[in-house]
PDB file of C-alpha atoms in Angstrom:
ATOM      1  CA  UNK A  22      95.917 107.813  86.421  1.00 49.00           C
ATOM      2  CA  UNK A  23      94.972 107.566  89.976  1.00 52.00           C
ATOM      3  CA  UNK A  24      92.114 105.248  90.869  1.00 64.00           C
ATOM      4  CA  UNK A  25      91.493 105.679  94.377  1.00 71.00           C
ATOM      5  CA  UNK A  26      90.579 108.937  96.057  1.00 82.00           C
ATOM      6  CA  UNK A  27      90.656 108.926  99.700  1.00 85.00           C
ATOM      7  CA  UNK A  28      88.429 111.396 101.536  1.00 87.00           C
ATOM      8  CA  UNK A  29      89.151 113.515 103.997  1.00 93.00           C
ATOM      9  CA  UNK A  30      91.775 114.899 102.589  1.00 93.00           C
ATOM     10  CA  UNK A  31      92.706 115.637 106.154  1.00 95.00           C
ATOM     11  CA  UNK A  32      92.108 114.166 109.576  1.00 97.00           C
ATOM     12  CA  UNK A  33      92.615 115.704 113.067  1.00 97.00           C
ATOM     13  CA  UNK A  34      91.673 113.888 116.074  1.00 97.00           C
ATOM     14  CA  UNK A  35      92.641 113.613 120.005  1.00 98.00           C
ATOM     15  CA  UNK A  36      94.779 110.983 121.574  1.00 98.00           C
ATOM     16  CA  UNK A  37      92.183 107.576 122.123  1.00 98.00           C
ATOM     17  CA  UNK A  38      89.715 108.872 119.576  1.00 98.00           C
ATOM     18  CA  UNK A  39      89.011 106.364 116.320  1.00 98.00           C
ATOM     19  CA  UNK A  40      90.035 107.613 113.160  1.00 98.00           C
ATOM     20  CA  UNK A  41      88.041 106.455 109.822  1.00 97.00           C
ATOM     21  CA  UNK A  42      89.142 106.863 106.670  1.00 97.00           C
ATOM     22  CA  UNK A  43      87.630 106.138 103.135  1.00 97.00           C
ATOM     23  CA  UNK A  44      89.041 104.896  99.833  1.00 96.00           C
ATOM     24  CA  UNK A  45      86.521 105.218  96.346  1.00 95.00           C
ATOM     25  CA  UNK A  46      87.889 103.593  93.516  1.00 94.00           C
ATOM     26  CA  UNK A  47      86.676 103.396  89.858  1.00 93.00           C
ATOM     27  CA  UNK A  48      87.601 100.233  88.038  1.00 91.00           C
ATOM     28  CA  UNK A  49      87.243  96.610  89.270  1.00 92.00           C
ATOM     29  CA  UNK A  50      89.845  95.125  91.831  1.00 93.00           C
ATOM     30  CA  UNK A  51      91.404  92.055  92.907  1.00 93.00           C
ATOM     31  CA  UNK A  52      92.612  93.750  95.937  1.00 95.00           C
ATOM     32  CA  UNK A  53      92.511  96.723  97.621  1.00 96.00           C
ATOM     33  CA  UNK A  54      95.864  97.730 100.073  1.00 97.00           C
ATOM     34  CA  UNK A  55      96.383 100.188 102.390  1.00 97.00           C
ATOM     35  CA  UNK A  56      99.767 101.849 103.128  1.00 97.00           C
ATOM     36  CA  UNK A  57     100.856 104.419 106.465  1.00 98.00           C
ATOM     37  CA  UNK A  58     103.863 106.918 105.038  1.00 97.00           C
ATOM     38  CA  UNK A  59     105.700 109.090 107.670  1.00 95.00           C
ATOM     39  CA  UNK A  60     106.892 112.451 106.918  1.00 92.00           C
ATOM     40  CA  UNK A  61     109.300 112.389 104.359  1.00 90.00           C
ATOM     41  CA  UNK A  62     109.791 108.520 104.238  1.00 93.00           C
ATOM     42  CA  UNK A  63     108.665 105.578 102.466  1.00 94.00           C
ATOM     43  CA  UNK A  64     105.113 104.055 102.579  1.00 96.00           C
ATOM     44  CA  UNK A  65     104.515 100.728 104.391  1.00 97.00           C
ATOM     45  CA  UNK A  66     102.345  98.462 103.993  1.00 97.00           C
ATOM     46  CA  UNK A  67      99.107  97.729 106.589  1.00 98.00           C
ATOM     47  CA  UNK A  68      96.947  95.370 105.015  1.00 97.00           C
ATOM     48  CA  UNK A  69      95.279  94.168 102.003  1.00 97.00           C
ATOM     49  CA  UNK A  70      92.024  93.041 101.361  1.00 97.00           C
ATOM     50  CA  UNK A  71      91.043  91.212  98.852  1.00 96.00           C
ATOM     51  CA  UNK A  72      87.958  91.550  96.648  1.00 95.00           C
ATOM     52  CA  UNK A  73      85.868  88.669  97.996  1.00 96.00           C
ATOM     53  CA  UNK A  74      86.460  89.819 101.302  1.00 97.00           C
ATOM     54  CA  UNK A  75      84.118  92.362 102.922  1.00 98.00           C
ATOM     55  CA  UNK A  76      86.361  92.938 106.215  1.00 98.00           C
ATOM     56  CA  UNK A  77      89.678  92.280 107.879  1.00 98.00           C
ATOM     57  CA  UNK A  78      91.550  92.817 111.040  1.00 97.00           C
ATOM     58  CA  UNK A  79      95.036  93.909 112.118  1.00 96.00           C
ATOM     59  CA  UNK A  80      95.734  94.992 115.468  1.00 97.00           C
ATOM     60  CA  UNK A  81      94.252  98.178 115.537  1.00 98.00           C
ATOM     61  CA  UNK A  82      93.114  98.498 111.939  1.00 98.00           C
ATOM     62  CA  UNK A  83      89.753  97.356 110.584  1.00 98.00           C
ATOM     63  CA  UNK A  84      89.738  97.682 106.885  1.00 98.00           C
ATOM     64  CA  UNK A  85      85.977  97.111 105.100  1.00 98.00           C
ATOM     65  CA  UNK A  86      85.141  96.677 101.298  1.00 98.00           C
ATOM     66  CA  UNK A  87      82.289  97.204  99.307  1.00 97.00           C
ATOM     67  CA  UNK A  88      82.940  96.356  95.944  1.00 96.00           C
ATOM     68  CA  UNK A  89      79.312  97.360  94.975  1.00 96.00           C
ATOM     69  CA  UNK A  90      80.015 100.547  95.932  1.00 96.00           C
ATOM     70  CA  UNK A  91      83.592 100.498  94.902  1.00 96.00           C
ATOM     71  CA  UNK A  92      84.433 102.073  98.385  1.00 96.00           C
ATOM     72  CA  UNK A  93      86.852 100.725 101.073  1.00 97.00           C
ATOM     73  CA  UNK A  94      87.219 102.414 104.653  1.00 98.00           C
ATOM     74  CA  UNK A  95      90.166 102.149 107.198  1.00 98.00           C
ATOM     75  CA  UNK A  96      89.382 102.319 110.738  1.00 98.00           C
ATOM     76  CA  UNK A  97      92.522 103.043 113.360  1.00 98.00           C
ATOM     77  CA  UNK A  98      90.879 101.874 116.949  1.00 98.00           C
ATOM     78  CA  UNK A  99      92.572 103.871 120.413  1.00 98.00           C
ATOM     79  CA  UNK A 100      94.421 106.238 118.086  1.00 98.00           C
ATOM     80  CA  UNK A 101      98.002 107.365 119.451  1.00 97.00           C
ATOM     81  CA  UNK A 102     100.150 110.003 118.213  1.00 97.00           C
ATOM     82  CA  UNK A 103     102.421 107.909 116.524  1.00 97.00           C
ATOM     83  CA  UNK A 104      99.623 106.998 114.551  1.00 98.00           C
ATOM     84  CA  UNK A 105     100.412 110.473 112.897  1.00 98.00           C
ATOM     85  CA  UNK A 106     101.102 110.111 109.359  1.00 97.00           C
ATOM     86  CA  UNK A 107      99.813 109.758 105.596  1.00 96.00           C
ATOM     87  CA  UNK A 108      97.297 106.773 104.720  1.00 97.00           C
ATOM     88  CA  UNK A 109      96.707 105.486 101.405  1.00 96.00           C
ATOM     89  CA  UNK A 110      94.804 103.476  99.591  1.00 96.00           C
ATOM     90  CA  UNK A 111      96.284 101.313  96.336  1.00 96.00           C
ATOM     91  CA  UNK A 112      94.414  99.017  93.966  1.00 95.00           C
ATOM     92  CA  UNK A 113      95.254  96.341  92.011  1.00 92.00           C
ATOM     93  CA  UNK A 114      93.520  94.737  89.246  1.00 86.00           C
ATOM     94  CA  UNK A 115      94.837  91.334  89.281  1.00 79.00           C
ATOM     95  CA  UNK A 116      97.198  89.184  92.050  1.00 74.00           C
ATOM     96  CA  UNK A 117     100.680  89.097  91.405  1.00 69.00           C
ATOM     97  CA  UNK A 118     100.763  88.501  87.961  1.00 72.00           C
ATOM     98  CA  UNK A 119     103.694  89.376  85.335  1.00 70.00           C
ATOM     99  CA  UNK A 120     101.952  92.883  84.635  1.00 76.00           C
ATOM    100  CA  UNK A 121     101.315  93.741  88.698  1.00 86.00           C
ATOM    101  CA  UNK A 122     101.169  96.988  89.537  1.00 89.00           C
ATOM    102  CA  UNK A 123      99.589  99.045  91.806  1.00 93.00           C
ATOM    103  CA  UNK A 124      97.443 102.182  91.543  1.00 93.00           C
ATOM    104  CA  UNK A 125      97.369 104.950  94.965  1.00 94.00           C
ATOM    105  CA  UNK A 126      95.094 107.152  95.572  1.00 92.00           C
ATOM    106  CA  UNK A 127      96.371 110.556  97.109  1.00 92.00           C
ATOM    107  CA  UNK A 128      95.969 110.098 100.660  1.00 94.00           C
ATOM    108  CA  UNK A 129      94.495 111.187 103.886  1.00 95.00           C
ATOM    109  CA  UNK A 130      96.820 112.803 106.710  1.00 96.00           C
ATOM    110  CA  UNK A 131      96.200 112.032 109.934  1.00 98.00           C
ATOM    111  CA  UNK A 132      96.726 114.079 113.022  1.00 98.00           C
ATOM    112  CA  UNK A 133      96.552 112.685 116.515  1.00 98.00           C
ATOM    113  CA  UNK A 134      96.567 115.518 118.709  1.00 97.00           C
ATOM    114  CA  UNK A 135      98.368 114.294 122.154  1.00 93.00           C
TER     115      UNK A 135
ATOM    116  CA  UNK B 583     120.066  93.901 106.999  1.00 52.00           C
ATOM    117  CA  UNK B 584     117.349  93.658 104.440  1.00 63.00           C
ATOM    118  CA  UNK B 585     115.767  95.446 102.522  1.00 93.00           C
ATOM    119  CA  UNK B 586     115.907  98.837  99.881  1.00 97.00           C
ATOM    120  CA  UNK B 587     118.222 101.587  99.847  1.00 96.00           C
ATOM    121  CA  UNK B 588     117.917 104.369  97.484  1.00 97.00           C
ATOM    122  CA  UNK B 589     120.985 106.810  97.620  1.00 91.00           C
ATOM    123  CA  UNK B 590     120.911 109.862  97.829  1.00 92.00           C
ATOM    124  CA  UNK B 591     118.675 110.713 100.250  1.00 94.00           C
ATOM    125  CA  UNK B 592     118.529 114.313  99.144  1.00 95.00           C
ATOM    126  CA  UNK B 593     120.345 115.445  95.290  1.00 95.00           C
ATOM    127  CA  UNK B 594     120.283 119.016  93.613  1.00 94.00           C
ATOM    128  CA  UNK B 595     120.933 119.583  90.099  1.00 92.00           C
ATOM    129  CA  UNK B 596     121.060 122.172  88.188  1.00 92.00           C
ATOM    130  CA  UNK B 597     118.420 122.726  85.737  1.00 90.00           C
ATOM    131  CA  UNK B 598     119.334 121.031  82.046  1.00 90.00           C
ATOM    132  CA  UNK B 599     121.455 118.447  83.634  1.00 92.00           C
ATOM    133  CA  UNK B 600     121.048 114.201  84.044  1.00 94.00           C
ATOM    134  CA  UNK B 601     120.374 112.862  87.191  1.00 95.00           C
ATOM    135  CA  UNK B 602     120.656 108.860  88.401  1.00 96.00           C
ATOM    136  CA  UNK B 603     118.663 107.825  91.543  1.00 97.00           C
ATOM    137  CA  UNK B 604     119.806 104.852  92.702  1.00 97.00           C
ATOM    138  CA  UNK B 605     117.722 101.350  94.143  1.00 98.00           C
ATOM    139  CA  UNK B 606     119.020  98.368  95.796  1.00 98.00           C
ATOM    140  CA  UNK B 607     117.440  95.662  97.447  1.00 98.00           C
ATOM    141  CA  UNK B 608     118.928  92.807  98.680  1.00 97.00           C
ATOM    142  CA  UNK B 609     114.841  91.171  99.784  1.00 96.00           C
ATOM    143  CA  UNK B 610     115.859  88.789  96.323  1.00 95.00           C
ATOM    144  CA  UNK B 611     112.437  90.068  94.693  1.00 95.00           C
ATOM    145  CA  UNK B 612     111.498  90.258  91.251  1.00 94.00           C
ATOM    146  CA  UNK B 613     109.848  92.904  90.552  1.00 95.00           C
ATOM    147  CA  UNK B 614     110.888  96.737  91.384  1.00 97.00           C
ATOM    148  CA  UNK B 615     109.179  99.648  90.893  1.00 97.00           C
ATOM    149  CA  UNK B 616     109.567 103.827  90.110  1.00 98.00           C
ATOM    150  CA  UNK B 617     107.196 106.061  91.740  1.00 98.00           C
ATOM    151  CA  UNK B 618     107.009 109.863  92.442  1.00 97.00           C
ATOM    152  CA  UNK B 619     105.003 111.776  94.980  1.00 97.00           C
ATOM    153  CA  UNK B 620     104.628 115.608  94.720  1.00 94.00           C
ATOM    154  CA  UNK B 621     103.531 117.650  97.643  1.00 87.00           C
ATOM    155  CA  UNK B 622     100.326 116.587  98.966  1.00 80.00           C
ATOM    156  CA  UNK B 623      99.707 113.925  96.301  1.00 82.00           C
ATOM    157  CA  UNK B 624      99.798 110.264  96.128  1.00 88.00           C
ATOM    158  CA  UNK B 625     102.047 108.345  94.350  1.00 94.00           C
ATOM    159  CA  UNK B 626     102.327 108.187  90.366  1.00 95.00           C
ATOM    160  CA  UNK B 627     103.934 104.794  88.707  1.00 96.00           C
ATOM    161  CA  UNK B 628     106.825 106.108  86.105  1.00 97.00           C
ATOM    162  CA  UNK B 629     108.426 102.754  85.148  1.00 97.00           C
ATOM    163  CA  UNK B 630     108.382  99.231  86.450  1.00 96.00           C
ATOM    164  CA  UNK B 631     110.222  95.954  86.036  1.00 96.00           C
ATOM    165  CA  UNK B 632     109.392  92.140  86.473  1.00 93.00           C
ATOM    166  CA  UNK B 633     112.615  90.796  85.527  1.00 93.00           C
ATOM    167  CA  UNK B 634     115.714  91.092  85.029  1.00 95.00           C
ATOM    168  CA  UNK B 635     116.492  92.635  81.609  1.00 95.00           C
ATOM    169  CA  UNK B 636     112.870  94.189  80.901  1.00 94.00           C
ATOM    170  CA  UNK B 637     110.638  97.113  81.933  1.00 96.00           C
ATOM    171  CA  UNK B 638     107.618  98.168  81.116  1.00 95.00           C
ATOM    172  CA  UNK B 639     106.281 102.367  81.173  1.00 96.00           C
ATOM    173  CA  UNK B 640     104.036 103.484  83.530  1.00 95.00           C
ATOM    174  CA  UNK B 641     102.015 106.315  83.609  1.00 93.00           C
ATOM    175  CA  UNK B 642     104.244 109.299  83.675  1.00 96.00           C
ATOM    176  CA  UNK B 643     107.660 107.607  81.800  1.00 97.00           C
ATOM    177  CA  UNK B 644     108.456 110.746  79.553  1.00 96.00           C
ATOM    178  CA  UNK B 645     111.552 112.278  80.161  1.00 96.00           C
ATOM    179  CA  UNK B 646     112.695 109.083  82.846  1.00 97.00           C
ATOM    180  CA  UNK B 647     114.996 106.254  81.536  1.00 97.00           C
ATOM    181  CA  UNK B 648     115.890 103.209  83.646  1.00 98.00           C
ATOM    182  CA  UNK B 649     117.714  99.714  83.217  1.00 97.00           C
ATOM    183  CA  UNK B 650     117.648  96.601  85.156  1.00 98.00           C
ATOM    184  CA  UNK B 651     121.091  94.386  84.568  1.00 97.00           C
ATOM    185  CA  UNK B 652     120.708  92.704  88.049  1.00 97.00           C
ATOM    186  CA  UNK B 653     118.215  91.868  89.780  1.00 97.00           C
ATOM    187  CA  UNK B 654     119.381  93.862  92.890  1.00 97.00           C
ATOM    188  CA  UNK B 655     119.661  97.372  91.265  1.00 98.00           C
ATOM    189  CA  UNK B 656     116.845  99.520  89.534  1.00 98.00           C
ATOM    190  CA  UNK B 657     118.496 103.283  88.970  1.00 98.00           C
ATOM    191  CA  UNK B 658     116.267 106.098  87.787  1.00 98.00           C
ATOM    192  CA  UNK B 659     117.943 108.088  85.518  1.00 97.00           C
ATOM    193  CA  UNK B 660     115.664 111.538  85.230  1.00 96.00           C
ATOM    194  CA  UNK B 661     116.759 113.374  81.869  1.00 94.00           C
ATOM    195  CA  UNK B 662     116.561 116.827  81.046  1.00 91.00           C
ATOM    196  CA  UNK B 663     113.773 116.399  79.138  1.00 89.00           C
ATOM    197  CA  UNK B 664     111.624 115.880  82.145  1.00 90.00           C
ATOM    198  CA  UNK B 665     109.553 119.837  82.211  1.00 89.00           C
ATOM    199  CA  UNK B 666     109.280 119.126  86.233  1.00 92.00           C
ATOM    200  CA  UNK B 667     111.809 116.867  87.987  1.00 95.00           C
ATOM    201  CA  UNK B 668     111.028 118.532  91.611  1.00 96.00           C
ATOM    202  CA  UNK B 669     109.700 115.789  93.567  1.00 97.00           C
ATOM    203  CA  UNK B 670     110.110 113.003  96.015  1.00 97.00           C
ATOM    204  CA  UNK B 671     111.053 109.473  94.622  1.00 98.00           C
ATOM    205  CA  UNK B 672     110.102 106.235  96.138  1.00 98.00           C
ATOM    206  CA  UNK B 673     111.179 103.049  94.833  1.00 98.00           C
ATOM    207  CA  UNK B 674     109.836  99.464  95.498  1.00 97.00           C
ATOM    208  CA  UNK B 675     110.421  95.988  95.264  1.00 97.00           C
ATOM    209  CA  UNK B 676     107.921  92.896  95.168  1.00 94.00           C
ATOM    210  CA  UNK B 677     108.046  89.352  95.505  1.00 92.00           C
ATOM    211  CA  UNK B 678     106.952  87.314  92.228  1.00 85.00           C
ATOM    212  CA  UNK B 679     103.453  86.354  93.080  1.00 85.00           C
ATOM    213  CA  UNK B 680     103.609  88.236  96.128  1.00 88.00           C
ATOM    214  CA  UNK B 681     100.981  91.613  96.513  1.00 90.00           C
ATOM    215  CA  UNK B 682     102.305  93.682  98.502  1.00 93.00           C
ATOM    216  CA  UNK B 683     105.073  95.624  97.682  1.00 95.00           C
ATOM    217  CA  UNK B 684     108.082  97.365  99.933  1.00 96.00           C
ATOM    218  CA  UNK B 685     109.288 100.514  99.686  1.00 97.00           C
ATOM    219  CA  UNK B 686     112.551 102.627 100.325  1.00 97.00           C
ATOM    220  CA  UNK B 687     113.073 105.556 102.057  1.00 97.00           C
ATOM    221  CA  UNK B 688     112.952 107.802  98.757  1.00 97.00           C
ATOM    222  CA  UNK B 689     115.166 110.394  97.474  1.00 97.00           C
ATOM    223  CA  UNK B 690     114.111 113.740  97.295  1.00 97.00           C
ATOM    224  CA  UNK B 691     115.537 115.830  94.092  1.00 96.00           C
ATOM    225  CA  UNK B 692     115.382 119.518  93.627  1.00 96.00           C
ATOM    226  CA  UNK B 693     116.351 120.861  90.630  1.00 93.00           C
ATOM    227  CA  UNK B 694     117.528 124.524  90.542  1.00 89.00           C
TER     228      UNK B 694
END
């Protein structure tokens, strides 16, 4: 089963533009990760936030959560086209336990139009 | 270098036929993971492992066997019973404890 659904479904913006995207999620978390996958290659991981937190920073990224609303959002600041690729979210109920896994949703692609 | 390898990086079969994927990592984690991603979706858990010697099914496991002797390796083996093998296959590894997981480059099967 998927739990998160990221929306849009598609994203096309210019060179320097922000990009936001959103994450829903059904269930209860204890941490919410987002991951960037290029064409045709593995996913890596951005950053993870966990459910007491409401925001966090990397670089660029700005990742928000809203565990009232079950919602999380990804912001990409000054957006480059290398930025170009698949974004998605991935939940996990509990931290790193024997039973760990994590659940993705299906992903936003990004365009950044040079 | 480390990190995961998976191997091939593209496979065809023939339909009615066995296929292993294979997954190494040499990152020393514990736990490694199965996923596959069909076109425009995310990715869907088919069997994970937090030890050596154990595995647990995920959410799509029918018609997918795998084994974990070493810690290292994690092959896939996709049988025929498996109605839609098509479909790109990403595995990951994860320190015990750890959250975040890392992932190979995938393997992308095609079976005609």
């Amino acid at each position: 089963s998927q739990q998160g659904e990221e929306d849009p479904q598609a994203l096309s913006i210019q060179e320097g533009e922000n990009a936001t995207m959103n994450c829903s999620y059904k269930t209860s978390i204890n941490n919410l990760q987002w991951y960037r996958q290029n064409s045709g290659r593995g996913l890596v991981h951005l950053i993870l936030i966990r459910s007491n937190e409401r925001e966090k920073h990397s670089g660029r990224l700005r990742v928000t959560l809203d565990t009232s609303k079950k919602s999380s959002s990804l912001l990409i600041t000054a957006s480059r086209a290398a930025d170009t690729a698949s974004y998605f979210c991935a939940t996990a109920s509990d931290s790193g336990g024997s039973n760990y896994k994590l659940t993705f949703g299906k992903g936003t692609l990004l365009t950044v139009n040079p | 270098d480390g990190g995961i390898t998976q191997s091939p990086k593209y496979l065809f079969r023939k339909e009615g036929q066995n296929v292993t994927l294979s997954c190494e990592q040499n990152l020393n984690h514990d736990a490694m993971y199965w996923y596959r991603q069909d076109p425009g979706q995310g990715l869907r858990l088919i069997y994970y492992s937090q030890i050596v010697n154990d595995f647990q099914k995920g959410d799509i496991a029918e018609g997918y066997s795998v084994s974990r002797e070493k810690k290292e390796s994690f092959p896939l083996t996709v049988t025929s019973a498996q109605k839609n093998p098509t479909a790109f296959y990403l595995c990951a590894s994860r320190q015990g404890g750890a959250d975040t997981q890392y992932f190979g480059p995938g393997t992308r099967l095609t079976v005609l």
